[in-house]
Coordinates of C-alpha atoms and ligand atoms in Angstrom, one line a residue:
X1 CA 164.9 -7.2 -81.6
X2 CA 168.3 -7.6 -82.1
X3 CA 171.3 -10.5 -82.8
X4 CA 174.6 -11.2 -82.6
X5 CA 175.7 -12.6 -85.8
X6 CA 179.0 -10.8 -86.2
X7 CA 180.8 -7.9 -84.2
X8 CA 179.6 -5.8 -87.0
X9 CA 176.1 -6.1 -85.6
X10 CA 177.3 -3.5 -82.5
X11 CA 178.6 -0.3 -82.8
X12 CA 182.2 0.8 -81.5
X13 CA 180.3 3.4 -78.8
X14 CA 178.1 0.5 -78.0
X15 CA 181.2 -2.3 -78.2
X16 CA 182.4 0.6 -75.2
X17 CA 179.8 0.4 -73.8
X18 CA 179.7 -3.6 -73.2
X19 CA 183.3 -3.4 -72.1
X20 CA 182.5 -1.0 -69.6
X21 CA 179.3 -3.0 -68.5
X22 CA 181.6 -6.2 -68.4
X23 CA 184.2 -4.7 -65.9
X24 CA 181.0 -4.6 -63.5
X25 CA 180.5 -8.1 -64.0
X26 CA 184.1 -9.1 -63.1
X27 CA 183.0 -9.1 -59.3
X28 CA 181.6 -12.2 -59.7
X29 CA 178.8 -11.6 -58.2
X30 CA 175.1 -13.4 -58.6
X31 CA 172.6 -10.6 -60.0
X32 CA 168.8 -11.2 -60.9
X33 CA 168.9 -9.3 -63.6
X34 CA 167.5 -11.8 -66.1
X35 CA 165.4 -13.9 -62.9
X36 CA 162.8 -15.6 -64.8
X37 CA 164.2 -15.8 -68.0
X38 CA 165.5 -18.7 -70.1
X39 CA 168.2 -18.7 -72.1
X40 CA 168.7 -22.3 -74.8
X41 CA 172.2 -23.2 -75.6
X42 CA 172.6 -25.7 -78.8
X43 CA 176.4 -26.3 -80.2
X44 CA 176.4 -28.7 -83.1
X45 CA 180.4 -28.3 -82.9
X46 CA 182.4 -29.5 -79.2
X47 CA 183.4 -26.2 -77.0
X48 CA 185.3 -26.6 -74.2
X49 CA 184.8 -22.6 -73.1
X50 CA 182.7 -21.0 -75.1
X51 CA 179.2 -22.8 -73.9
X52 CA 180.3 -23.3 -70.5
X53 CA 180.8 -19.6 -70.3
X54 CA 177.3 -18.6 -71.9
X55 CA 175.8 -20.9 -69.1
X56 CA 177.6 -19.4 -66.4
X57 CA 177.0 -15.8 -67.1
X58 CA 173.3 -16.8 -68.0
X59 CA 173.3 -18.4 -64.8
X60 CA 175.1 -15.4 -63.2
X61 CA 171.8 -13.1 -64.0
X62 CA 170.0 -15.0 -62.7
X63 CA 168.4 -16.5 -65.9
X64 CA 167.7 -20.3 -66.5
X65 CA 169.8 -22.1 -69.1
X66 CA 168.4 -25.4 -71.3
X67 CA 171.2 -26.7 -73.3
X68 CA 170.4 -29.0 -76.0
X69 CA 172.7 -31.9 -76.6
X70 CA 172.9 -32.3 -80.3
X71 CA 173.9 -35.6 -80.4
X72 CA 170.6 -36.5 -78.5
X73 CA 168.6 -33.9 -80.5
X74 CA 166.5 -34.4 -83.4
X75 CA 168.4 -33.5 -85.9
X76 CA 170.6 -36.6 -85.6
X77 CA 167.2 -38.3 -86.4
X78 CA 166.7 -35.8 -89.7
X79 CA 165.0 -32.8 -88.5
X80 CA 165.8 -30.0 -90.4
X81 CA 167.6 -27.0 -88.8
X82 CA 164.3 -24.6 -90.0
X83 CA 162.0 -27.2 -87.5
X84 CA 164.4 -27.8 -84.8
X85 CA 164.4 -24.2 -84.8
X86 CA 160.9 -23.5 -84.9
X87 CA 160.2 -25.8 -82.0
X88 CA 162.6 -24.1 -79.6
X89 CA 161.4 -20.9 -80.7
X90 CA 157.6 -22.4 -79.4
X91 CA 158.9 -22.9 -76.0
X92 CA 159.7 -19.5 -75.6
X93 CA 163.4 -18.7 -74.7
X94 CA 164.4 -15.4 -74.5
X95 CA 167.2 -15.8 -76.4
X96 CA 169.4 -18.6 -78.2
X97 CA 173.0 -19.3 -77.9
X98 CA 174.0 -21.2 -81.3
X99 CA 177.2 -22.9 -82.7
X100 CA 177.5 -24.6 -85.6
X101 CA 179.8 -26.0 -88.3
X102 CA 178.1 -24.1 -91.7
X103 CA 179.1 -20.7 -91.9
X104 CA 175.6 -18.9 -92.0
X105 CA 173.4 -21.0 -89.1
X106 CA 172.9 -18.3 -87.0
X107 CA 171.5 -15.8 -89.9
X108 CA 169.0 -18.1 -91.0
X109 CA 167.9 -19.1 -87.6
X110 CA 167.7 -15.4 -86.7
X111 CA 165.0 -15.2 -89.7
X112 CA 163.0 -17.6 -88.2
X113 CA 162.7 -17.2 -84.3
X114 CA 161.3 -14.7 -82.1
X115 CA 164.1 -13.9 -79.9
X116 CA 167.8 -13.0 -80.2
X117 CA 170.7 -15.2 -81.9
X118 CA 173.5 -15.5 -80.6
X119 CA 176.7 -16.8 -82.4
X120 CA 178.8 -19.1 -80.6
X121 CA 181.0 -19.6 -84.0
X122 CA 180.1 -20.4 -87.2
X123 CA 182.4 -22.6 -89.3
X124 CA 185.3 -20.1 -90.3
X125 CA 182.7 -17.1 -90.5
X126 CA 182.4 -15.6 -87.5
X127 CA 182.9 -15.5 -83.5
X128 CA 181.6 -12.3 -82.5
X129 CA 181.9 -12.9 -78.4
X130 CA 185.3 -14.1 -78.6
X131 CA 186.4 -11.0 -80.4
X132 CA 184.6 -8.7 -77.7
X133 CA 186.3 -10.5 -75.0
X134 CA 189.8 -10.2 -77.1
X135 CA 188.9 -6.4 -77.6
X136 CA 187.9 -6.4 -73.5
X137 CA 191.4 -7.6 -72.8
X138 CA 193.2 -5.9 -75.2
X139 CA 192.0 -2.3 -74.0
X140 CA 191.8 -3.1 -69.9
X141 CA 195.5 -4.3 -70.7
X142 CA 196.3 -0.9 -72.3
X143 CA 194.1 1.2 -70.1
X144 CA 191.8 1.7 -73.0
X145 CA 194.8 3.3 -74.9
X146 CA 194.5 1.0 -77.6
X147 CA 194.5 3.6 -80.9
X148 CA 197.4 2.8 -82.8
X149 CA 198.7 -0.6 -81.3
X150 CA 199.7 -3.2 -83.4
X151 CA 198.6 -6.2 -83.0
X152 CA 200.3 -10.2 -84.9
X153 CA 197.4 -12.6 -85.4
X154 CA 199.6 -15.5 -86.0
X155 CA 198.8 -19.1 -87.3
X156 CA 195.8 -20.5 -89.3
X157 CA 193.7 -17.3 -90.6
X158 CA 192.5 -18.2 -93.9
X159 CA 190.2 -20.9 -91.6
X160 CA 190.0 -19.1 -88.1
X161 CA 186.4 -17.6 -87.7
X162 CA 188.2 -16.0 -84.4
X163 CA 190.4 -14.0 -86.7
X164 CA 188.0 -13.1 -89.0
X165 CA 185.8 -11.3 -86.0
X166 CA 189.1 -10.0 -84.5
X167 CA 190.3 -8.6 -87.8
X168 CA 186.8 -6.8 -88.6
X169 CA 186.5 -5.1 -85.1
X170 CA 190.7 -4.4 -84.2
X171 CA 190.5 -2.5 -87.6
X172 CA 187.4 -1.0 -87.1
X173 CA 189.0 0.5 -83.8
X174 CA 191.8 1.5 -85.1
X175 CA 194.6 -1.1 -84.3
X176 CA 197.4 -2.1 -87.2
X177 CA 196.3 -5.5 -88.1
X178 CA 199.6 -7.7 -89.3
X179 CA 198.4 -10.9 -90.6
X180 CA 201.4 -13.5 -89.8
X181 CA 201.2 -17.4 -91.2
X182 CA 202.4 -19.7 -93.8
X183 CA 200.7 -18.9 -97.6
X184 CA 198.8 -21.5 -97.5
X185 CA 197.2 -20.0 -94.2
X186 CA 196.8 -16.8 -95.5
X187 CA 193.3 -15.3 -96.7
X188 CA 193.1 -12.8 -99.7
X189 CA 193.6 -9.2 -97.7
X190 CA 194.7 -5.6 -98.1
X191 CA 196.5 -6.0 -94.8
X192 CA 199.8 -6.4 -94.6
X193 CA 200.8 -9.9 -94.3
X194 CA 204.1 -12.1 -93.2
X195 CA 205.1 -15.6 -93.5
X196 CA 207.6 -14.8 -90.6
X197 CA 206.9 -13.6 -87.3
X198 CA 211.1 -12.7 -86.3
X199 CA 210.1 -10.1 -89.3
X200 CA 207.3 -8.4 -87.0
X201 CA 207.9 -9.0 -83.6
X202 CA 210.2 -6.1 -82.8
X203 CA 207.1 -3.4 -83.5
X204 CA 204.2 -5.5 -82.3
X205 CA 202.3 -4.9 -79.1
X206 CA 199.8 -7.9 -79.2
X207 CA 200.7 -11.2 -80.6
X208 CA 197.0 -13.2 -80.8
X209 CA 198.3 -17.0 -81.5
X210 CA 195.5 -19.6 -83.4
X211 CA 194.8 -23.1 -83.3
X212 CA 195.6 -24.7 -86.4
X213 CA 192.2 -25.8 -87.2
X214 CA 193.1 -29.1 -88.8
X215 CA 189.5 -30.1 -88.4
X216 CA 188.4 -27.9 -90.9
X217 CA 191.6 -28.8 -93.3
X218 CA 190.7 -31.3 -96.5
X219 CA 194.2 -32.4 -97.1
X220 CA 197.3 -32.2 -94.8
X221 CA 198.7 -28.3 -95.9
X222 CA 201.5 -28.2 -93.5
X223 CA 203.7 -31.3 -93.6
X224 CA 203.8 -31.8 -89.7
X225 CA 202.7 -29.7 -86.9
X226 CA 206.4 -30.0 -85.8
X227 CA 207.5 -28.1 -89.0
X228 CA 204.7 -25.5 -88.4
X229 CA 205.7 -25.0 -84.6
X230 CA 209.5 -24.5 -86.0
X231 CA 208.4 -21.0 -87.7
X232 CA 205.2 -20.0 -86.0
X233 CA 205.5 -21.7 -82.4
X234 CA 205.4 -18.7 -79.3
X235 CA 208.4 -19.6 -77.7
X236 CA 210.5 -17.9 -75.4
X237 CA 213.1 -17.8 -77.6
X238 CA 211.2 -15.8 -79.8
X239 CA 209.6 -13.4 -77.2
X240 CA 212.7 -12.2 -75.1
X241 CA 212.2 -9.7 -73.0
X242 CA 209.8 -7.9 -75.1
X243 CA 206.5 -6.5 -73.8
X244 CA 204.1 -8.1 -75.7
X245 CA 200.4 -9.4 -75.1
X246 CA 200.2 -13.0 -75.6
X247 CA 196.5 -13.7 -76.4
X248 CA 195.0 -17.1 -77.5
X249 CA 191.2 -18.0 -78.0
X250 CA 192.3 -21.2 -76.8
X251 CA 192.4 -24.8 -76.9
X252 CA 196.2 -24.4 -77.1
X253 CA 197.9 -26.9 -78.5
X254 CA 201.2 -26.6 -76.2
X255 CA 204.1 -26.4 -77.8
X256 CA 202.8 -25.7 -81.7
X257 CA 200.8 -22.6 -81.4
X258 CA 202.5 -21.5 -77.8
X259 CA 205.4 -23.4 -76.1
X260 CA 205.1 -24.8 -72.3
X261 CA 207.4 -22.0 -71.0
X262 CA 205.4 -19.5 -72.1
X263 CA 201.8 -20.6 -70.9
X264 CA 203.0 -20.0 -67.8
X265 CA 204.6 -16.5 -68.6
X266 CA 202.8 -13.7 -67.1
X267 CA 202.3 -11.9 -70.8
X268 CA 200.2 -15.2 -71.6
X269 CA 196.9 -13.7 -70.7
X270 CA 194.9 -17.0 -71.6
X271 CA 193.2 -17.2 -68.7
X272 CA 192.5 -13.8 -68.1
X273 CA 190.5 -14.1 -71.1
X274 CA 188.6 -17.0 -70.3
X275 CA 187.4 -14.8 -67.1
X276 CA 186.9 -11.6 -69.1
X277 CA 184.8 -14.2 -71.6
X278 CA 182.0 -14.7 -68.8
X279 CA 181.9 -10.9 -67.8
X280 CA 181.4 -9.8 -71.6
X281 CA 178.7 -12.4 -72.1
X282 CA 177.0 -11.2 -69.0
X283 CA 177.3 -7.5 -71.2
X284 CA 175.8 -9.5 -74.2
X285 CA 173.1 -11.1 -72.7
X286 CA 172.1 -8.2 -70.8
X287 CA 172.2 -5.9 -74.0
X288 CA 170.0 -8.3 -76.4
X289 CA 167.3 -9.2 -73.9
X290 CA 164.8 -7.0 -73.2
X291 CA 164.8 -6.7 -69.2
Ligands
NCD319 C1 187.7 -21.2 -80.9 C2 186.5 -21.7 -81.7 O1 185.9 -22.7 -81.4 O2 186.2 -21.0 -82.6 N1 187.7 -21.5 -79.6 C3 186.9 -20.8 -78.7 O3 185.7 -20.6 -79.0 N2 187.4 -20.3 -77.6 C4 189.0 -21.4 -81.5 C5 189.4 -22.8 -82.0 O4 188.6 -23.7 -82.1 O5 190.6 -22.9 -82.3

């Protein structure tokens, strides 16, 4: 049996493979390939896409979704994560969809349950589909000619779990990874960094924007958002007429990470993303489960 922890639990041929699988699935169409199976959802963390889009391409497959609302959930009465998992694990999913806070959940969980984990994010460890459905978009953007490219991940690193999965698996297939942000936002890395995306922008192909994740900040490290937009803000301004991909793993805060204008520019491939999201699950889901 396998999991999804982090993108390093697939191999690039099989990473192909589920892209290639996924461009199937963009018809939209309702398959029964997972009829009769049931697939739990439980984020202790809010998503806006992320869960929405397991469900859908659960649902999609024909497969039955439970999601667990934490808040309602015993562990808000003091069940341990080890029980709560156990118990699902009785009622016999065939696989669980996890978020939560504490980099690590999903390891431990996977230790202890009888069907595949899935990581829907864990604190700034790890987003393994978000990076698959970045990598999905990047290559059907580029025709699969993606050797080579060079790709600005721009804004909050040091706490984005979405760049850390991006930056394992871009690398890993062989795109220039330029780390752009403020020090402070900056993890230790052999890549090459910059506090100033003018400095990169004329040889990038990609520029992935982040949210700050202020959520996951102890103390106020930038001293507004405002001055943070100033330098690291996607503006038109700063874009031109260059032809770059725009990516974001969204929510967008408009007009910090990428300005108004450009959200509706036709480089801004949020919501292409958000669609390629659902197809790559479907990939996922059909890959881990044994059909
Ligand atoms: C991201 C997340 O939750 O890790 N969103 C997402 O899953 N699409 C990024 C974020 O919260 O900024």
């Amino acid at each position: 049996m396998k999991h999804l922890i982090n993108t390093r639990d697939f191999t690039l041929k099989e990473i192909d493979e589920l892209c290639l699988r996924a461009e199937e699935f963009l018809d939209n169409k309702q398959r029964d390939i997972l009829s009769g199976r049931m697939i739990i959802t439980i984020f202790f963390e809010n998503s806006t896409r992320t869960r929405s889009s397991f469900e859908i391409a659960a649902k999609r497959l024909g497969a039955s979704v439970v999601s667990l609302d934490v808040s309602k959930s015993s562990s808000s009465k003091g069940e341990t994560l080890l029980d709560t998992a156990a118990n699902l694990d009785a009622m016999g999913p065939d696989a669980i969809v996890v978020r939560h806070m504490r980099a690590g959940v999903p390891h431990i969980l996977s230790k202890h349950v009888n069907c595949p984990i899935i990581n829907g994010g864990d604190g700034s460890h790890a987003h393994p589909t978000q990076a698959l459905l970045d990598f999905f978009t990047i290559k059907q953007h580029f025709n699969n000619n993606i050797s080579g490219k060079k790709i600005a991940i721009v804004g909050d690193i040091k706490n984005s779990r979405v760049a850390n999965s991006n930056i394992e698996l871009l690398n890993r297939a062989g795109l220039e990874v330029i780390l752009v942000a403020p020090p402070h936002f900056l993890p230790q890395t052999h890549l090459r960094v910059s506090n100033n995306i003018k400095e990169v922008i004329d040889e990038v192909d990609i520029i992935m924007s982040l949210r700050t994740q202020t959520e996951r900040h102890t103390n106020q490290i930038y001293a507004s958002l405002k001055d943070y937009a100033e330098d690291f803000c996607i503006t038109l301004d700063l874009m031109g007429e260059r032809n770059i991909l725009l990516l974001h793993p969204g929510p967008v805060h408009r007009n910090v990470d990428i300005d108004d204008v450009m959200m509706e520019d036709p480089r801004c491939k949020v919501l292409e993303q958000v669609k390629n999201g659902v197809a790559i699950r479907m990939a996922v889901l059909e890959k881990l489960i044994d059909v």
